[in-house]
Amino acid sequence: TSRRKMLEKLNVDEIQPSTRRYPGIIFTPERETGNTILNVSGLAKKSEDGTHLFKDVTFTVEKDEKVVFLSRNPQVTTALFEILSDNEQPDAGHYKWGVTITTAYLPMENSRFFESKQTLVEWLSMYSADTSESFLRGYLGKMLFSGEDIFKKVNVLSGGEKMRCMIARMMLRNANVMLLDNPTNHLDLETIQAFNNTLTGFNGNILMSSHDHEFINTVCNRIIEITPNGTIDKLMSYDDYVNDDGIAELRRQMYGDK
């Protein structure tokens, strides 16, 4: 009865509509992945000062796996993704993508992509087979760039705007494997939620690094942690991984914790 009285007093005209805007992040793979996704064998990389970031990293990614790569040193996962994206060469070892695989990469550091004075629509056209303004407007609109926004210069964009541009670039790839190095950096909660929902239902493979517990737990079904003394590789949820006492002890040993 009290709720009914409250509803009777409610003036709908006085309710302000939400100002929250959610981007339309949609990844549509052009083809389905085959059974062979990625084989990595004996991969090694040193930092500029000559210290090992990782060595003898070996793993195979199977169909439908969504893998999070963990390390206490963020340079480790970034170096791995730069190698798998053909931007850097490993110091040792090799890797091979399956013949059906098309990748889309979201790097953690993207400033090198935004050094020109191009407009947003000019910038995005570099990554699209269809360079018509109407087509590109559609992708920029999905990422909340509307009206005259598309004529902004890319070198003055904020961190969040740059990330949304990079996501639009990824959508144009129609890839079946996503490489994501800390994808939630600089993003607002609405974009993170839209990104999370898309990746959860993505019909392909995901290889990512992240510090967002909920993002990892809802997206990934396999954990590969790269430590100074080898890798820990578990096919399980992130919650199970961090709450397993046996794995916690193994991690302490691998990192040399006292």
XYZ file of C-alpha atoms in Angstrom:
258
model
C 0.000 0.000 0.000
C 2.807 2.422 0.852
C 4.552 1.661 -2.460
C 1.286 2.291 -4.331
C 0.918 5.675 -2.651
C 4.516 6.554 -3.582
C 3.846 5.621 -7.210
C 0.674 7.706 -7.276
C 2.665 10.743 -6.143
C 5.393 10.149 -8.712
C 5.563 12.733 -11.499
C 7.169 11.064 -14.514
C 7.871 14.426 -16.169
C 10.182 15.349 -13.312
C 12.429 12.291 -13.814
C 15.619 13.267 -15.609
C 16.784 10.809 -18.298
C 20.156 9.195 -17.710
C 23.110 10.940 -19.350
C 25.164 7.745 -19.423
C 26.164 6.778 -22.953
C 27.328 3.311 -23.892
C 29.456 2.754 -26.999
C 28.478 0.088 -29.505
C 31.452 -2.263 -29.409
C 30.780 -5.102 -31.837
C 33.412 -7.545 -33.076
C 32.300 -9.640 -36.052
C 34.872 -12.246 -37.146
C 35.018 -12.608 -40.917
C 35.682 -16.327 -40.589
C 35.581 -18.969 -37.886
C 38.848 -20.080 -36.332
C 40.188 -23.503 -37.213
C 41.488 -25.965 -34.643
C 45.011 -24.496 -34.714
C 45.156 -21.058 -33.100
C 48.692 -20.363 -31.841
C 51.804 -22.373 -31.043
C 54.580 -20.720 -29.013
C 57.860 -22.509 -28.335
C 60.858 -21.416 -26.252
C 60.121 -17.717 -26.545
C 62.569 -15.354 -24.805
C 62.999 -11.586 -24.590
C 65.404 -9.255 -22.787
C 64.821 -5.662 -21.749
C 66.992 -2.817 -23.036
C 69.347 -3.183 -20.064
C 69.922 -6.856 -20.900
C 67.874 -8.444 -18.109
C 65.496 -11.255 -18.988
C 61.845 -10.292 -19.220
C 61.000 -13.921 -19.890
C 62.637 -17.040 -21.259
C 61.586 -20.459 -22.514
C 57.898 -19.512 -22.682
C 56.000 -22.348 -24.362
C 52.259 -22.812 -24.766
C 49.552 -23.722 -27.273
C 46.231 -21.876 -27.565
C 43.252 -24.045 -28.465
C 39.951 -23.144 -30.099
C 37.528 -21.128 -27.899
C 40.125 -20.378 -25.225
C 40.189 -16.892 -23.734
C 43.528 -16.473 -22.019
C 44.761 -13.854 -19.553
C 48.532 -13.427 -19.238
C 49.715 -12.329 -15.814
C 53.030 -11.037 -14.503
C 54.132 -8.783 -11.671
C 56.177 -6.891 -14.258
C 53.873 -5.230 -16.838
C 56.783 -5.022 -19.305
C 56.635 -8.809 -19.570
C 53.107 -9.046 -20.960
C 53.578 -5.969 -23.162
C 56.735 -7.473 -24.684
C 54.895 -10.742 -25.333
C 52.014 -8.985 -27.119
C 54.413 -6.841 -29.166
C 56.128 -10.034 -30.346
C 52.872 -11.858 -31.134
C 51.738 -8.773 -33.100
C 54.944 -8.817 -35.193
C 56.061 -5.444 -33.835
C 59.152 -6.862 -32.110
C 61.373 -9.875 -32.601
C 62.025 -12.417 -29.824
C 65.586 -13.052 -28.687
C 64.960 -16.774 -28.918
C 62.184 -19.207 -29.761
C 59.402 -18.909 -32.277
C 55.624 -18.743 -32.641
C 53.148 -19.592 -35.372
C 49.541 -18.538 -35.899
C 47.065 -20.912 -37.526
C 46.243 -20.357 -41.210
C 42.654 -19.321 -40.404
C 43.675 -16.659 -37.889
C 43.278 -12.895 -38.243
C 44.361 -10.828 -35.252
C 43.387 -7.398 -33.947
C 45.721 -5.772 -31.420
C 44.968 -3.179 -28.760
C 48.332 -2.025 -27.347
C 48.630 -0.469 -23.906
C 50.772 2.385 -25.269
C 49.123 3.913 -28.342
C 50.630 7.411 -28.609
C 52.569 6.457 -31.756
C 49.264 6.102 -33.596
C 48.172 9.677 -32.869
C 51.122 11.891 -33.771
C 49.632 13.310 -36.987
C 47.259 16.246 -37.427
C 44.697 14.145 -39.260
C 41.017 14.374 -38.407
C 39.350 11.344 -36.835
C 37.699 10.357 -40.102
C 40.984 10.709 -42.024
C 42.789 8.659 -39.390
C 40.257 5.825 -39.385
C 40.210 5.707 -43.185
C 43.803 4.408 -43.103
C 42.524 1.161 -41.583
C 39.416 0.670 -43.714
C 38.803 -0.764 -47.183
C 35.726 1.479 -47.423
C 36.935 5.071 -47.003
C 33.606 6.819 -47.551
C 32.735 9.341 -44.860
C 29.300 7.818 -44.269
C 30.800 4.378 -43.606
C 33.466 5.711 -41.241
C 30.937 7.923 -39.452
C 29.072 4.759 -38.548
C 32.081 3.272 -36.747
C 33.008 6.555 -35.082
C 29.389 6.998 -34.027
C 29.456 3.584 -32.354
C 32.356 4.897 -30.306
C 30.403 8.063 -29.336
C 32.026 10.456 -31.824
C 29.124 12.302 -33.442
C 28.505 15.445 -35.491
C 31.561 17.666 -35.808
C 33.531 15.391 -33.441
C 34.780 13.408 -36.428
C 36.770 16.432 -37.607
C 38.777 16.714 -34.371
C 42.528 16.363 -34.799
C 43.791 13.059 -33.468
C 46.843 14.628 -31.805
C 44.651 16.498 -29.286
C 42.507 13.557 -28.162
C 42.292 12.501 -24.518
C 43.472 9.091 -23.367
C 39.922 7.730 -23.339
C 39.168 9.105 -26.812
C 42.319 7.512 -28.192
C 41.308 4.151 -26.751
C 37.858 4.432 -28.339
C 39.517 5.206 -31.685
C 41.722 2.139 -31.312
C 38.670 -0.004 -30.568
C 36.977 1.337 -33.723
C 40.147 0.389 -35.632
C 39.911 -3.127 -34.168
C 36.260 -3.496 -35.190
C 37.227 -2.808 -38.822
C 39.600 -5.779 -38.765
C 36.809 -8.376 -38.479
C 39.374 -10.515 -36.656
C 38.783 -13.837 -34.936
C 41.563 -13.386 -32.343
C 41.835 -10.362 -30.043
C 45.149 -9.301 -28.491
C 44.435 -6.877 -25.660
C 47.144 -5.311 -23.497
C 45.360 -3.795 -20.479
C 42.225 -2.889 -22.472
C 40.447 -1.033 -19.660
C 43.145 1.642 -19.248
C 41.750 5.190 -19.703
C 38.204 3.905 -20.313
C 35.140 5.107 -18.410
C 32.810 2.655 -16.684
C 30.280 2.664 -19.525
C 32.885 1.744 -22.125
C 34.401 -0.903 -19.845
C 30.981 -2.483 -19.364
C 30.235 -2.467 -23.105
C 33.695 -3.919 -23.826
C 33.236 -6.588 -21.149
C 29.854 -7.672 -22.497
C 31.213 -7.928 -26.045
C 34.256 -9.990 -25.103
C 32.196 -12.337 -22.928
C 30.131 -13.308 -25.968
C 32.926 -13.054 -28.542
C 32.957 -16.025 -30.923
C 36.707 -16.366 -31.218
C 39.875 -16.371 -29.115
C 41.095 -13.690 -26.733
C 44.621 -13.191 -25.422
C 44.822 -10.354 -22.939
C 46.500 -8.830 -19.907
C 44.612 -6.845 -17.297
C 44.564 -5.726 -13.666
C 40.758 -5.623 -13.553
C 39.659 -8.622 -11.489
C 36.031 -8.637 -12.639
C 36.991 -8.107 -16.284
C 39.350 -11.097 -16.199
C 36.958 -13.323 -14.279
C 33.998 -12.749 -16.610
C 35.957 -13.044 -19.879
C 38.788 -15.548 -19.441
C 38.792 -19.318 -18.963
C 42.566 -19.879 -18.891
C 45.387 -18.305 -16.871
C 49.046 -18.153 -17.958
C 51.302 -16.409 -15.453
C 54.865 -15.628 -16.538
C 57.272 -15.549 -13.576
C 61.066 -15.194 -13.336
C 61.298 -18.965 -12.886
C 58.879 -20.294 -15.482
C 55.179 -20.194 -16.303
C 52.065 -21.322 -14.458
C 49.366 -22.475 -16.864
C 45.883 -23.316 -15.588
C 42.593 -23.919 -17.397
C 40.264 -22.368 -14.811
C 38.467 -19.195 -13.833
C 40.410 -16.297 -12.348
C 38.499 -16.516 -9.060
C 39.514 -20.159 -8.687
C 43.107 -19.296 -9.585
C 43.580 -16.555 -6.982
C 41.751 -18.504 -4.254
C 43.609 -21.799 -4.682
C 46.064 -22.313 -1.796
C 48.207 -24.712 -3.819
C 48.598 -22.212 -6.646
C 49.343 -19.436 -4.139
C 52.231 -21.494 -2.730
C 53.475 -22.295 -6.249
C 53.439 -18.605 -7.144
C 55.471 -17.740 -4.054
C 58.079 -20.292 -5.074
C 58.187 -19.110 -8.703
C 58.647 -15.479 -7.672
C 61.107 -16.346 -4.910
C 58.965 -14.836 -2.145
C 60.007 -15.520 1.418
